[in-house]
Amino acid sequence: MDILLKEILEINSVSSDESRMASFLLDLILKRRSSWKVSPQIYSGEEFHDNILLVFGNPKTAAFAHMDTVGFSVRYENQLVPIGGPEIGDGAWLQGTDLVGPIRCKAHEKDGNVFHDFPRGIQRGTMLSFEQQIKADNEFIEAAYLDNRLGMYAMIRLCETLTDGIIVFSTYEEHGGGSMPFLTRFIFENWGIRQALVADVTWITEGVHFNKGAVISMRDSFIPRKKFLDSILELAEASGVPYQLEVEAYGGSDGREIQMSPYPVDWCFIGVAEENPHTPQEKASLKDVEDLIKLYQYLMRNL
Amino acid sequence: MDILLKEILEINSVSSDESRMASFLLDLILKRRSSWKVSPQIYSGEEFHDNILLVFGNPKTAAFAHMDTVGFSVRYENQLVPIGGPEIGDGAWLQGTDLVGPIRCKAHEKDGNVFHDFPRGIQRGTMLSFEQQIKADNEFIEAAYLDNRLGMYAMIRLCETLTDGIIVFSTYEEHGGGSMPFLTRFIFENWGIRQALVADVTWITEGVHFNKGAVISMRDSFIPRKKFLDSILELAEASGVPYQLEVEAYGGSDGREIQMSPYPVDWCFIGVAEENPHTPQEKASLKDVEDLIKLYQYLMRNL
Amino acid sequence: MDILLKEILEINSVSSDESRMASFLLDLILKRRSSWKVSPQIYSGEEFHDNILLVFGNPKTAAFAHMDTVGFSVRYENQLVPIGGPEIGDGAWLQGTDLVGPIRCKAHEKDGNVFHDFPRGIQRGTMLSFEQQIKADNEFIEAAYLDNRLGMYAMIRLCETLTDGIIVFSTYEEHGGGSMPFLTRFIFENWGIRQALVADVTWITEGVHFNKGAVISMRDSFIPRKKFLDSILELAEASGVPYQLEVEAYGGSDGREIQMSPYPVDWCFIGVAEENPHTPQEKASLKDVEDLIKLYQYLMRNL
């Protein structure tokens, strides 16, 4: 497993609190970009609300990966309020920090509410998220936050060879959204971007399997425009990269907000399938991740 | 029944796949516009994502009719995923095409999921929609897709005499929306449009009846601004055209996205009532459609 | 109790029908502004759809208070359709006016629908709202519409001493929203506003109490950006004004639409807690309202 993937898996970045991840990523980009085929313009900082945009050459297509994860807000009387849709099953280890110090506790559900068992009170509004435990062999990785560290990782790898295009690391995807409307406006108004790809994580189902390649989603709760989808499918076929087609009634991605934006920007979800989404044991195939990177390399050149 | 209405009822145009309808409509407009009182500017093509805008004279008000219909996406293992909210009752005939060839099959529900009975597998993501069967006499029409072929038909008829105004044929209304934010921005920024009417189909209820005229909706799940509604009601009264008032808690239209847009554009739904919405047997009164056309003619002149 | 609070509590202003409140407020502003420390620019009228913006000095932060309230639309056969989420309990007195004359009637629920008992039919689409009955002593106020007359009142008081900032009185908050996207665009494009505070009403819970000061909400169904929240908490602490922290899973405010806007504007809800929300007997502490005013005075100067 690439050490970079391990590093980004260790960073806490619950929706609304992505600043640590943004800092890490910015450092990484500044260190690495001289070794990339094209050194991109970087847009980041307070004016961008912890989002980061990288603009390579003459961009025609943008690729998005969200930096945030699910988690919990501490409420009153040891209650936890979900951020995004975390799944704790029979109980899950959480961690975080408040002004008093570091926190490690277990979350459990009772009568539809979630509580922590930390011996002392935790300050209101403190954000907790799954304790990280990474297991990996040559074929699979199992960890918290694969959603969407895998998409982020694929995009960082894509940077190495990208000549033209925009890579966006976005915030707030897991809880309510709200950074995409700004990002979509920014790339449309400045570079006339009309094509967007969303690099994110989806689910293993009866039609989507491990080791069958990148997942091109024909729809989730939203439906990309057929003409755009057809052009992607044609290129995916020509690329020779393994891919599989998803058709879902539910779920969504940053694509939703591109669809709803006041700009005529086409979008399509192309990501990686995993088991146990939004749990501490998300599981994915490393080969699928490599296929995802190859497919983005091909599409960003040819779309 | 006008042959034009019959023609547009025969065209498949499920949400996200409206290109055939857009092509048909564009051809029709190019053929007919020289016979119209005013020949409009046409905005269409890839930059408009299958939406079509017609700009007549000095426009002050825009009228919208959506081109898309409900339908289904083919998933895995003969399962169908709804697009919009199609109603199949005890079963309904569907049709469509995939790369293998034409498809005709029956949809049925089982344990909350919908399946098709086509003997061969259908390619993932293929879109199916109700098989069309039109019944009409001098008073009523019964067919699939009246929602919103009736609104489209009324708007095409309106083109014949319109001197000032914008007619918009929009996409994606039945599933998720997302073309209206762009369209609203485009007409506000270019022509300062602040008034919008939505020509669409609503339901027969205990307060809305066949042959009682065009339906002015005082609210559905969204509520138009009272000042604007009052000005429409005053004009409708002055027009002498039969109309009826609707008050609903549920449902929505393209008006929703105008309401939510970052532009101060007033909107009101003015359409036709039908029975059996989103089934293959939608039923409406042809006289109500004629009243709708007359009311739009009056309002577009006087609002 | 300030006579001004009493006056604005007596004005009907159901969502979509805020013109009376806008007129009252505009009159008041025109009368009072010469006595304020800084006389603001006023933006109002048809182009602003009954919203009112006051721009003081060189603004960096905007504060929002919504002018609308919950209520009902009259449907057919004595049925009432809710606007926003009014709570009628075992029955509540409503009032309003249609073309026939004034209306006073009782609302009651039956099988999930709400009906009125007015002896004559009421015109379709007529808006009714709670009959006002104000009870106040030196400590508490109990009345309909405290949501959001308290926020409005605090903002009018804030005007007296404000040197730099924007105060916005908005519409449609209780039902569907839709004025905030325009307002957010307007203040971002004209003054580059990147900080927004929402002055509204929230609920007494096990963690939020009467007489404990202004409520800073760390989250409701939406979550403000942590960096912005932290800067507010630091200032609130420095201000010496009593405040309390809220953490909720549900509910929302005008902040939702700021979050979803295509502009990088931070937001935070800072308001007053009450009991019996959306009933004719909303109850709040007058001391909490005074603390709210003081906290806004401090934050608008220092944020």
Coordinates of C-alpha atoms in Angstrom, one line a residue, chain A residues 15-19 46-50 72-77 79 81-84 124-127 172 175-179 181-183 185 256-257 262-263, chain C residues 188-189 194 205-209 218-230 233 244-250 258-267:
Chain A
S15 CA -17.5 17.6 7.4
S16 CA -17.2 21.3 8.4
D17 CA -13.8 20.7 10.0
E18 CA -11.6 19.9 7.0
S19 CA -8.8 22.4 7.7
E46 CA -9.7 31.3 3.5
E47 CA -11.4 32.6 0.3
F48 CA -11.9 29.0 -0.7
H49 CA -13.2 27.7 2.7
D50 CA -10.7 24.8 2.9
F72 CA -20.5 12.8 15.3
S73 CA -21.1 16.1 17.2
V74 CA -21.2 15.8 20.9
R75 CA -24.5 17.0 22.3
Y76 CA -25.7 17.2 25.9
E77 CA -25.8 14.3 28.4
Q79 CA -25.6 12.1 23.4
V81 CA -25.5 13.6 16.8
P82 CA -24.5 12.1 13.5
I83 CA -22.6 14.1 10.8
G84 CA -23.3 12.5 7.5
R124 CA -20.5 20.6 23.4
G125 CA -20.0 20.6 19.7
T126 CA -16.8 18.5 19.8
M127 CA -16.4 16.4 16.7
Y172 CA -19.0 19.1 3.2
H175 CA -23.3 16.5 5.4
G176 CA -25.5 18.8 3.5
G177 CA -23.1 19.8 0.8
G178 CA -22.7 23.5 0.1
S179 CA -19.2 23.9 -1.2
P181 CA -22.2 25.5 -5.7
F182 CA -19.3 27.9 -5.2
L183 CA -16.8 25.6 -6.8
R185 CA -19.4 28.7 -10.3
R256 CA -26.1 16.4 -7.3
E257 CA -25.0 20.0 -6.7
P262 CA -27.1 27.5 -12.5
Y263 CA -24.4 26.5 -15.0
Chain C
F188 CA -21.7 39.2 -1.9
E189 CA -21.6 40.8 -5.3
R194 CA -18.3 36.7 3.6
T205 CA -34.2 21.8 25.4
E206 CA -32.3 19.8 28.0
G207 CA -29.2 21.8 27.1
V208 CA -30.7 25.3 26.4
H209 CA -32.6 27.2 29.1
M218 CA -23.0 24.9 16.9
R219 CA -25.2 23.0 14.5
D220 CA -28.8 22.1 13.6
S221 CA -29.5 20.0 10.5
F222 CA -26.7 22.1 8.9
I223 CA -23.3 22.7 10.4
P224 CA -21.4 26.0 10.1
R225 CA -17.7 25.9 9.2
K226 CA -15.6 25.1 12.3
K227 CA -13.1 27.9 11.8
F228 CA -15.8 30.5 11.6
L229 CA -17.6 29.1 14.6
D230 CA -14.4 29.1 16.6
L233 CA -17.0 31.6 20.3
Q244 CA -25.2 29.3 25.7
L245 CA -24.3 26.7 23.1
E246 CA -26.8 24.6 21.2
V247 CA -26.1 21.3 19.4
E248 CA -29.1 20.0 17.5
A249 CA -29.7 17.3 14.9
Y250 CA -32.8 18.9 13.4
I258 CA -26.3 30.7 2.8
Q259 CA -24.5 27.3 3.1
M260 CA -25.9 26.2 -0.2
S261 CA -25.3 29.4 -2.1
P262 CA -22.6 29.6 -4.8
Y263 CA -20.7 32.2 -2.7
P264 CA -18.1 31.4 0.0
V265 CA -20.1 33.0 2.8
D266 CA -19.7 31.7 6.4
W267 CA -22.8 31.7 8.6

